[in-house]
Short mmCIF file of C-alpha atoms in Angstrom, two decimals:
data_model
loop_
_atom_site.label_atom_id
_atom_site.label_comp_id
_atom_site.label_asym_id
_atom_site.label_seq_id
_atom_site.Cartn_x
_atom_site.Cartn_y
_atom_site.Cartn_z
CA UNK R 1119 -7.68 -4.71 28.05
CA UNK R 1120 -10.51 -7.51 29.43
CA UNK R 1121 -10.63 -9.90 26.29
CA UNK R 1122 -10.06 -9.90 23.26
CA UNK R 1123 -11.69 -7.43 20.57
CA UNK R 1124 -11.99 -8.00 17.00
CA UNK R 1125 -12.09 -5.32 14.43
CA UNK R 1126 -15.64 -5.29 13.34
CA UNK R 1127 -16.77 -5.93 17.37
CA UNK R 1128 -17.52 -3.56 19.76
CA UNK R 1129 -14.56 -0.80 19.25
CA UNK R 1130 -15.33 -0.33 15.72
CA UNK R 1131 -16.71 3.52 16.10
CA UNK R 1132 -14.76 6.20 17.80
CA UNK R 1133 -11.88 5.97 21.75
CA UNK R 1134 -10.80 9.07 23.35
CA UNK R 1135 -7.48 8.84 25.12
CA UNK R 1136 -6.80 11.56 28.12
CA UNK R 1137 -4.89 10.96 30.60
CA UNK R 1138 -5.56 9.22 33.82
CA UNK R 1139 -8.22 6.53 33.72
CA UNK R 1140 -8.08 5.51 29.76
CA UNK R 1141 -4.76 4.86 30.15
CA UNK R 1142 -4.83 2.68 32.68
CA UNK R 1143 -7.99 0.90 31.57
CA UNK R 1144 -5.93 -0.01 28.32
CA UNK R 1145 -2.58 -0.11 29.16
CA UNK R 1146 0.02 -0.23 27.01
CA UNK R 1147 4.24 -0.24 26.44
CA UNK R 1148 6.17 3.09 27.55
CA UNK R 1149 7.58 3.99 23.97
CA UNK R 1150 7.06 7.71 24.11
CA UNK R 1151 10.81 9.73 24.07
CA UNK R 1152 8.54 13.14 24.30
CA UNK R 1153 7.52 14.53 27.96
CA UNK R 1154 5.02 17.83 28.43
CA UNK R 1155 3.92 19.39 31.21
CA UNK R 1156 -0.13 18.24 32.09
CA UNK R 1157 -2.46 20.69 32.00
CA UNK R 1158 -4.09 22.72 34.81
CA UNK R 1159 -6.31 20.78 36.75
CA UNK R 1160 -5.04 17.67 34.52
CA UNK R 1161 -7.50 17.86 32.05
CA UNK R 1162 -6.14 17.75 28.17
CA UNK R 1163 -6.05 21.21 26.49
CA UNK R 1164 -6.43 20.02 22.92
CA UNK R 1165 -8.06 17.04 21.97
CA UNK R 1166 -6.72 14.97 17.76
CA UNK R 1167 -8.74 12.78 16.47
CA UNK R 1168 -6.68 10.63 14.74
CA UNK R 1169 -8.67 7.95 11.57
CA UNK R 1170 -7.67 4.73 10.56
CA UNK R 1171 -9.54 2.58 7.84
CA UNK R 1172 -11.11 -0.88 8.76
CA UNK R 1173 -7.88 -3.39 8.70
CA UNK R 1174 -8.50 -6.50 8.78
CA UNK R 1175 -5.63 -7.63 11.15
CA UNK R 1176 -6.70 -8.57 14.25
CA UNK R 1177 -5.46 -6.53 17.13
CA UNK R 1178 -4.82 -3.37 14.79
CA UNK R 1179 -7.67 -1.44 16.30
CA UNK R 1180 -6.08 -2.47 19.60
CA UNK R 1181 -2.60 -1.30 19.26
CA UNK R 1182 -3.64 2.24 17.35
CA UNK R 1183 -5.72 2.94 20.74
CA UNK R 1184 -2.48 2.10 23.04
CA UNK R 1185 -0.50 3.84 20.61
CA UNK R 1186 -3.27 6.40 21.28
CA UNK R 1187 -3.30 5.64 25.40
CA UNK R 1188 1.03 6.29 25.50
CA UNK R 1189 1.01 9.36 23.46
CA UNK R 1190 -0.79 10.95 25.75
CA UNK R 1191 0.31 9.36 28.99
CA UNK R 1192 4.10 11.13 27.86
CA UNK R 1193 2.17 14.24 26.89
CA UNK R 1194 -1.10 14.60 29.06
CA UNK R 1195 -2.42 18.41 27.62
CA UNK R 1196 -3.00 16.09 24.05
CA UNK R 1197 -5.79 13.66 24.24
CA UNK R 1198 -6.16 11.34 21.16
CA UNK R 1199 -9.79 10.59 19.67
CA UNK R 1200 -9.01 7.42 17.66
CA UNK R 1201 -12.02 6.45 14.68
CA UNK R 1202 -12.12 3.08 13.14
CA UNK R 1203 -13.64 3.84 10.15
CA UNK R 1204 -15.52 1.03 8.27
CA UNK R 1205 -16.94 0.98 4.81
CA UNK R 1206 -15.71 3.08 1.95
CA UNK R 1207 -12.55 4.42 3.79
CA UNK R 1208 -11.64 7.07 0.61
CA UNK R 1209 -15.34 8.49 0.36
CA UNK R 1210 -15.19 9.32 3.64
CA UNK R 1211 -12.26 11.06 4.69
CA UNK R 1212 -12.28 12.51 1.17
CA UNK R 1213 -15.30 14.15 2.33
CA UNK R 1214 -14.09 14.73 6.05
CA UNK R 1215 -10.98 16.66 5.20
CA UNK R 1216 -13.22 19.47 3.21
CA UNK R 1217 -13.40 21.31 7.25
CA UNK R 1218 -11.93 22.28 10.09
CA UNK R 1219 -14.14 19.54 11.80
CA UNK R 1220 -12.46 16.77 9.80
CA UNK R 1221 -9.74 14.89 11.21
CA UNK R 1222 -6.66 16.28 12.25
CA UNK R 1223 -4.58 13.20 11.23
CA UNK R 1224 -5.55 10.48 8.95
CA UNK R 1225 -3.93 7.86 6.60
CA UNK R 1226 -4.48 7.26 2.77
CA UNK R 1227 -2.52 5.78 0.35
CA UNK R 1228 -1.65 8.90 -2.11
CA UNK R 1229 -1.60 12.38 -1.84
CA UNK R 1230 -2.16 14.27 -5.01
CA UNK R 1231 -1.52 17.80 -5.82
CA UNK R 1232 -5.16 19.03 -5.56
CA UNK R 1233 -5.23 17.44 -2.06
CA UNK R 1234 -2.28 19.90 -1.07
CA UNK R 1235 -4.35 23.27 -3.20
CA UNK R 1236 -7.02 22.34 -0.77
CA UNK R 1237 -4.70 22.46 2.27
CA UNK R 1238 -6.57 19.16 3.19
CA UNK R 1239 -2.51 17.48 3.76
CA UNK R 1240 0.22 20.01 5.27
CA UNK R 1241 3.86 20.01 4.98
CA UNK R 1242 5.36 17.45 7.12
CA UNK R 1243 9.56 17.68 6.72
CA UNK R 1244 10.21 19.20 10.65
CA UNK R 1245 7.91 16.04 11.41
CA UNK R 1246 10.23 13.68 9.53
CA UNK R 1247 13.49 15.69 10.28
CA UNK R 1248 16.79 14.22 10.62
CA UNK R 1249 15.03 10.92 10.63
CA UNK R 1250 14.54 12.33 6.91
CA UNK R 1251 17.38 9.96 6.03
CA UNK R 1252 16.52 6.64 7.18
CA UNK R 1253 12.89 6.75 5.35
CA UNK R 1254 13.67 5.23 1.87
CA UNK R 1255 13.30 7.88 -0.85
CA UNK R 1256 11.52 5.97 -3.38
CA UNK R 1257 9.05 5.42 -0.50
CA UNK R 1258 8.98 9.24 0.00
CA UNK R 1259 9.16 10.74 -3.51
CA UNK R 1260 5.48 10.38 -4.64
CA UNK R 1261 4.40 12.17 -1.25
CA UNK R 1262 6.71 14.87 -1.87
CA UNK R 1263 5.83 18.17 -4.08
CA UNK R 1264 7.22 21.63 -4.81
CA UNK R 1265 10.48 20.21 -2.78
CA UNK R 1266 7.99 19.78 0.68
CA UNK R 1267 6.92 16.41 2.20
CA UNK R 1268 3.81 15.36 2.75
CA UNK R 1269 3.56 12.33 4.19
CA UNK R 1270 4.87 10.43 6.54
CA UNK R 1271 4.72 6.10 5.72
CA UNK R 1272 3.66 3.62 8.19
CA UNK R 1273 4.12 0.33 6.20
CA UNK R 1274 5.09 -0.60 2.97
CA UNK R 1275 3.85 -3.82 1.31
CA UNK R 1276 5.44 -5.00 -1.36
CA UNK R 1277 3.60 -7.08 -4.31
CA UNK R 1278 4.64 -9.29 -6.42
CA UNK R 1279 4.58 -12.98 -7.54
CA UNK R 1280 4.54 -15.91 -4.99
CA UNK R 1281 3.80 -19.64 -6.05
CA UNK R 1282 4.12 -23.63 -4.74
CA UNK R 1283 7.27 -24.88 -5.10
CA UNK R 1284 5.59 -28.50 -5.09
CA UNK R 1285 4.04 -27.89 -7.87
CA UNK R 1286 6.63 -26.45 -10.21
CA UNK R 1287 8.61 -29.47 -9.40
CA UNK R 1288 6.09 -31.62 -10.42
CA UNK R 1289 5.58 -29.88 -13.70
CA UNK R 1290 9.22 -29.40 -14.04
CA UNK R 1291 8.58 -25.71 -14.05
CA UNK R 1292 11.55 -23.40 -12.86
CA UNK R 1293 11.50 -20.09 -11.77
CA UNK R 1294 10.76 -18.02 -14.80
CA UNK R 1295 13.33 -15.29 -15.68
CA UNK R 1296 11.81 -13.14 -18.69
CA UNK R 1297 7.50 -12.59 -19.01
CA UNK R 1298 7.41 -15.19 -22.32
CA UNK R 1299 8.72 -17.80 -19.67
CA UNK R 1300 6.51 -16.76 -16.99
CA UNK R 1301 3.35 -17.09 -19.70
CA UNK R 1302 5.01 -20.59 -20.84
CA UNK R 1303 5.26 -22.14 -16.81
CA UNK R 1304 1.59 -20.97 -16.42
CA UNK R 1305 0.60 -22.55 -19.41
CA UNK R 1306 2.32 -26.23 -18.25
CA UNK R 1307 1.29 -25.30 -14.84
CA UNK R 1308 -2.16 -24.98 -16.07
CA UNK R 1309 -4.24 -28.66 -15.73
CA UNK R 1310 -7.63 -29.81 -14.38
CA UNK R 1311 -8.68 -27.01 -12.21
CA UNK R 1312 -5.50 -25.60 -11.19
CA UNK R 1313 -4.49 -22.99 -13.10
CA UNK R 1314 -0.99 -21.54 -13.81
CA UNK R 1315 -1.38 -18.02 -12.42
CA UNK R 1316 -3.68 -15.66 -10.50
CA UNK R 1317 -3.65 -12.40 -10.99
CA UNK R 1318 -7.10 -11.07 -10.09
CA UNK R 1319 -10.64 -12.07 -10.61
CA UNK R 1320 -10.79 -10.36 -14.06
CA UNK R 1321 -7.94 -12.40 -15.21
CA UNK R 1322 -5.45 -9.63 -15.41
CA UNK R 1323 -5.63 -7.25 -11.92
CA UNK R 1324 -2.42 -5.56 -11.00
CA UNK R 1325 -0.33 -7.10 -14.69
CA UNK R 1326 -2.28 -4.36 -17.04
CA UNK R 1327 0.71 -1.52 -14.83
CA UNK R 1328 2.84 -4.37 -14.12
CA UNK R 1329 4.21 -5.85 -16.94
CA UNK R 1330 4.66 -2.64 -18.83
CA UNK R 1331 6.47 -1.60 -16.21
CA UNK R 1332 8.54 -4.72 -16.85
CA UNK R 1333 8.82 -3.45 -19.87
CA UNK R 1334 10.82 -0.32 -19.07
CA UNK R 1335 7.65 2.43 -19.28
CA UNK R 1336 5.93 3.55 -16.00
CA UNK R 1337 3.32 4.15 -18.46
CA UNK R 1338 3.70 8.10 -17.02
CA UNK R 1339 6.70 10.42 -16.33
CA UNK R 1340 6.40 13.60 -14.26
CA UNK R 1341 3.63 15.59 -16.45
CA UNK R 1342 3.58 13.48 -19.18
CA UNK R 1343 1.77 10.49 -20.43
CA UNK R 1344 4.24 7.97 -22.02
CA UNK R 1345 1.60 5.01 -22.11
CA UNK R 1346 0.94 5.78 -26.18
CA UNK R 1347 4.28 3.87 -26.49
CA UNK R 1348 5.54 0.50 -28.56
CA UNK R 1349 7.19 -0.97 -25.38
CA UNK R 1350 3.73 -0.42 -23.72
CA UNK R 1351 2.25 -1.97 -27.06
CA UNK R 1352 4.26 -5.06 -26.85
CA UNK R 1353 3.94 -5.58 -23.79
CA UNK R 1354 0.12 -5.55 -23.43
CA UNK R 1355 0.33 -8.01 -26.71
CA UNK R 1356 2.17 -10.07 -24.32
CA UNK R 1357 -0.29 -10.24 -21.77
CA UNK R 1358 -2.81 -10.91 -24.00
CA UNK R 1359 -1.04 -13.57 -24.99
CA UNK R 1360 -1.26 -14.78 -20.87
CA UNK R 1361 -5.37 -13.94 -20.80
CA UNK R 1362 -6.34 -16.08 -24.12
CA UNK R 1363 -4.07 -19.25 -23.27
CA UNK R 1364 -6.94 -19.18 -20.96
CA UNK R 1365 -4.22 -19.99 -17.86
CA UNK R 1366 -4.99 -17.02 -15.34
CA UNK R 1367 -7.79 -18.17 -12.72
CA UNK R 1368 -10.72 -15.73 -13.17
CA UNK R 1369 -13.69 -15.56 -10.58
CA UNK R 1370 -12.60 -17.10 -7.51
CA UNK R 1371 -14.12 -16.94 -4.25
CA UNK R 1372 -11.78 -14.23 -2.48
CA UNK R 1373 -9.59 -11.43 -4.88
CA UNK R 1374 -6.35 -11.37 -5.98
CA UNK R 1375 -5.40 -9.94 -2.07
CA UNK R 1376 -6.10 -13.13 -0.30
CA UNK R 1377 -3.72 -16.09 -0.94
CA UNK R 1378 -6.39 -18.63 -0.54
CA UNK R 1379 -6.13 -19.38 -4.11
CA UNK R 1380 -2.71 -20.60 -3.75
CA UNK R 1381 -3.05 -22.68 -0.63
CA UNK R 1382 -6.33 -24.33 -1.86
CA UNK R 1383 -4.38 -24.98 -4.86
CA UNK R 1384 -6.75 -23.54 -7.75
CA UNK R 1385 -3.50 -21.88 -8.76
CA UNK R 1386 -0.17 -22.36 -9.27
CA UNK R 1387 1.43 -18.81 -8.81
CA UNK R 1388 0.04 -15.82 -7.25
CA UNK R 1389 -0.21 -12.20 -7.83
CA UNK R 1390 -0.10 -11.05 -3.50
CA UNK R 1391 1.86 -9.05 -1.08
CA UNK R 1392 4.02 -9.91 1.36
CA UNK R 1393 1.31 -9.51 4.18
CA UNK R 1394 -0.24 -13.32 2.96
CA UNK R 1395 3.09 -14.02 4.00
CA UNK R 1396 2.11 -15.47 7.57
CA UNK R 1397 -1.30 -17.17 6.20
CA UNK R 1398 0.83 -19.36 3.92
CA UNK R 1399 3.37 -20.15 6.61
CA UNK R 1400 0.98 -21.76 8.84
CA UNK R 1401 -1.28 -23.67 5.97
CA UNK R 1402 1.61 -24.21 3.39
CA UNK R 1403 5.03 -24.52 5.90
CA UNK R 1404 7.73 -24.08 3.14
CA UNK R 1405 6.15 -24.81 -0.04
CA UNK R 1406 6.33 -22.04 -1.38
CA UNK R 1407 8.54 -18.68 -2.08
CA UNK R 1408 8.52 -15.57 -3.85
CA UNK R 1409 9.88 -14.05 -7.38
CA UNK R 1410 9.98 -10.96 -8.71
CA UNK R 1411 7.50 -10.09 -11.88
CA UNK R 1412 10.40 -11.14 -14.29
CA UNK R 1413 11.77 -8.59 -17.15
CA UNK R 1414 9.61 -8.56 -20.28
CA UNK R 1415 12.07 -9.37 -22.29
CA UNK R 1416 15.75 -7.41 -23.34
CA UNK R 1417 15.67 -4.33 -21.99
CA UNK R 1418 13.40 -4.88 -19.49
CA UNK R 1419 13.34 -4.64 -15.43
CA UNK R 1420 12.46 -7.19 -12.81
CA UNK R 1421 9.42 -5.06 -11.02
CA UNK R 1422 8.33 -5.20 -7.64
CA UNK R 1423 5.34 -3.35 -6.12
CA UNK R 1424 5.67 -1.57 -2.97
CA UNK R 1425 2.25 -0.15 -1.90
CA UNK R 1426 1.29 0.56 1.79
CA UNK R 1427 -0.15 3.28 3.70
CA UNK R 1428 1.44 6.67 4.99
CA UNK R 1429 0.32 9.17 7.88
CA UNK R 1430 -1.13 13.23 6.81
CA UNK R 1431 -1.75 15.61 8.93
CA UNK R 1432 -4.95 17.74 7.46
CA UNK R 1433 -4.48 21.12 6.42
CA UNK R 1434 -7.17 22.88 8.32
CA UNK R 1435 -6.53 21.20 11.62
CA UNK R 1436 -7.04 23.90 14.36
CA UNK R 1437 -4.41 21.90 16.42
CA UNK R 1438 -1.40 21.22 13.68
CA UNK R 1439 1.03 21.73 15.63
CA UNK R 1440 -0.52 19.22 17.96
CA UNK R 1441 -1.11 16.98 15.26
CA UNK R 1442 2.90 17.04 13.81
CA UNK R 1443 3.81 16.39 17.50
CA UNK R 1444 1.99 13.18 17.42
CA UNK R 1445 2.77 12.09 14.32
CA UNK R 1446 6.23 12.59 15.08
CA UNK R 1447 6.07 10.82 18.15
CA UNK R 1448 4.59 7.69 16.82
CA UNK R 1449 5.73 7.64 13.04
CA UNK R 1450 9.47 8.83 13.27
CA UNK R 1451 10.52 8.40 16.80
CA UNK R 1452 9.04 5.08 17.83
CA UNK R 1453 10.42 2.39 15.85
CA UNK R 1454 9.66 -0.10 18.80
CA UNK R 1455 5.75 0.81 17.39
CA UNK R 1456 6.35 1.16 14.14
CA UNK R 1457 7.79 -2.81 14.33
CA UNK R 1458 5.42 -3.69 16.37
CA UNK R 1459 2.60 -2.25 13.88
CA UNK R 1460 4.31 -4.17 11.19
CA UNK R 1461 4.71 -7.20 12.06
CA UNK R 1462 3.10 -8.32 15.43
CA UNK R 1463 -0.54 -8.21 13.73
CA UNK R 1464 -0.10 -8.57 10.14
CA UNK R 1465 3.25 -8.61 7.91
CA UNK R 1466 4.40 -5.27 6.36
CA UNK R 1467 7.86 -3.48 6.32
CA UNK R 1468 8.71 -0.57 9.02
CA UNK R 1469 9.20 2.30 7.44
CA UNK R 1470 11.93 3.06 8.72
CA UNK R 1471 15.26 1.41 7.51
CA UNK R 1472 16.88 0.95 10.27
CA UNK R 1473 13.68 -0.52 11.92
CA UNK R 1474 13.20 -2.96 8.48
CA UNK R 1475 16.93 -3.91 9.03
CA UNK R 1476 16.25 -5.39 12.41
CA UNK R 1477 13.53 -7.40 12.04
CA UNK R 1478 13.65 -10.26 12.93
CA UNK R 1479 10.67 -11.94 10.84
CA UNK R 1480 12.22 -10.12 7.39
CA UNK R 1481 15.30 -12.11 7.85
CA UNK R 1482 14.52 -15.43 6.74
CA UNK R 1483 12.25 -17.78 4.29
CA UNK R 1484 10.37 -16.41 1.90
CA UNK R 1485 10.04 -12.71 3.80
CA UNK R 1486 13.86 -12.10 2.92
CA UNK R 1487 12.97 -13.50 -0.39
CA UNK R 1488 10.72 -10.98 -0.55
CA UNK R 1489 12.93 -8.22 0.95
CA UNK R 1490 15.61 -8.75 -1.38
CA UNK R 1491 13.36 -8.70 -4.43
CA UNK R 1492 12.14 -5.23 -3.03
CA UNK R 1493 15.98 -4.18 -2.17
CA UNK R 1494 16.78 -4.99 -6.33
CA UNK R 1495 13.68 -4.35 -8.04
CA UNK R 1496 11.09 -2.14 -5.70
CA UNK R 1497 9.34 0.68 -7.54
CA UNK R 1498 6.81 2.79 -6.48
CA UNK R 1499 3.81 4.32 -8.37
CA UNK R 1500 4.92 7.78 -9.67
CA UNK R 1501 3.17 10.45 -7.85
CA UNK R 1502 0.67 11.72 -10.72
CA UNK R 1503 -0.91 7.92 -11.46
CA UNK R 1504 -3.81 8.76 -10.17
CA UNK R 1505 -7.47 6.94 -10.27
CA UNK R 1506 -8.75 9.88 -12.31
CA UNK R 1507 -5.29 10.15 -14.75
CA UNK R 1508 -5.49 5.83 -15.25
CA UNK R 1509 -8.80 5.39 -16.16
CA UNK R 1510 -8.86 5.87 -19.75
CA UNK R 1511 -5.79 3.27 -19.95
CA UNK R 1512 -7.47 1.15 -17.83
CA UNK R 1513 -10.34 0.70 -20.31
CA UNK R 1514 -8.19 0.79 -23.15
CA UNK R 1515 -6.11 -2.74 -21.37
CA UNK R 1516 -9.16 -4.06 -20.70
CA UNK R 1517 -10.04 -3.47 -25.12
CA UNK R 1518 -6.92 -4.64 -26.34
CA UNK R 1519 -6.96 -8.07 -23.92
CA UNK R 1520 -10.44 -8.70 -23.72
CA UNK R 1521 -11.78 -7.78 -26.43
CA UNK R 1522 -8.73 -7.57 -29.09
CA UNK R 1523 -8.95 -3.76 -29.91
CA UNK R 1524 -6.37 -2.58 -32.19
CA UNK R 1525 -3.23 -2.32 -28.96
CA UNK R 1526 -1.42 1.31 -30.95
CA UNK R 1527 -4.97 3.00 -31.71
CA UNK R 1528 -6.73 2.26 -28.86
CA UNK R 1529 -4.07 3.30 -26.24
CA UNK R 1530 -3.11 6.62 -28.83
CA UNK R 1531 -6.95 7.70 -28.02
CA UNK R 1532 -6.46 7.04 -24.28
CA UNK R 1533 -3.23 8.93 -23.99
CA UNK R 1534 -4.73 12.14 -24.96
CA UNK R 1535 -7.48 11.63 -22.54
CA UNK R 1536 -5.52 10.95 -19.76
CA UNK R 1537 -3.12 13.56 -21.09
CA UNK R 1538 -6.13 16.59 -20.60
CA UNK R 1539 -6.53 14.78 -17.41
CA UNK R 1540 -3.22 15.25 -16.73
CA UNK R 1541 -3.36 18.51 -17.58
CA UNK R 1542 -5.55 20.31 -14.99
CA UNK R 1543 -3.84 18.34 -12.00
CA UNK R 1544 -2.36 22.16 -10.29
CA UNK R 1545 0.87 22.85 -10.67
CA UNK R 1546 3.02 22.96 -7.51
#
């Protein structure tokens, strides 16, 4: 390609790759393992539309285009139209897959029974094939319904606590081993304009679910809401103590997903993801490390939240076989492409266990700390803990932590609303 193109540059939109000139113009690595016979006259028989959300890392769009070109080079009968979707991606894909004119292949964070019932996804067990055993079962579980897997992981994004080593040393603070120790550390590290912890601009962020998780309750167990529980009450009382101590940074110029607050010294600890490691390394050198959210107390457990993106195939696609062939080629067979996608532009964990184990960038420094924490404490959000199901809980946490509502009564009322919503989710 001629010169760099930013993610917000000329290539926002759709680019079609067919055999011949388009492939030559974009170049690319010969990663394909699968070959196919060109269509008569050299023209593709099928065009697949592949949707991506607008990634923030420089180079990702060009990489997606290169992969598409490489696939078409190896499979001249199938063209791929790469669509880079800016703005509210979730709203756009939700509307687009209502008909067969939507994308053939697209990426999401979650797969719900409603999506399965509506035919917005299709089983991908044959796509995973024998390599299924090389994917972490914890990662596949939330995308499995009725014994069938409906997504192939693209990247894994561990989220946990990062901290400035020099600030800990200056304050005489050790890495917390329990939630009370985390609260005590946050208090001790709060001084002047520096706050002890940044978890989100509302002062709570992901801790609203992570702290109960660390006290042994995932808030939902299959089709039963479980957060009306003394363990969750206890966890939220602890979270309120942290909030009331005014040790959490709020209203920062960027939110929790950006490491700026930690880098600039606005907070000594920050809840953020593995993706932030390169930026922190460039800015801080070796003056940072990470740790799992510690166990709330006896009977609890440390937790690392395992997020990420997965690839699905639209069940309404007119080109199901070709779409599955493309997804297998890119997200199952090509570990070289997966490692490139995860680590050459941003910083994520390749989804295949074998590929992650061979990734040199993940074997030292804070990245290794994160990988060790994932292996020991990684937890994936339960599949049915959807935005609709969790909204009553989120509202309850706000009332309890910020407004002083009665924890047990507020959670009990919210749990009934969540259960009513959950009961309407189709059983597969």
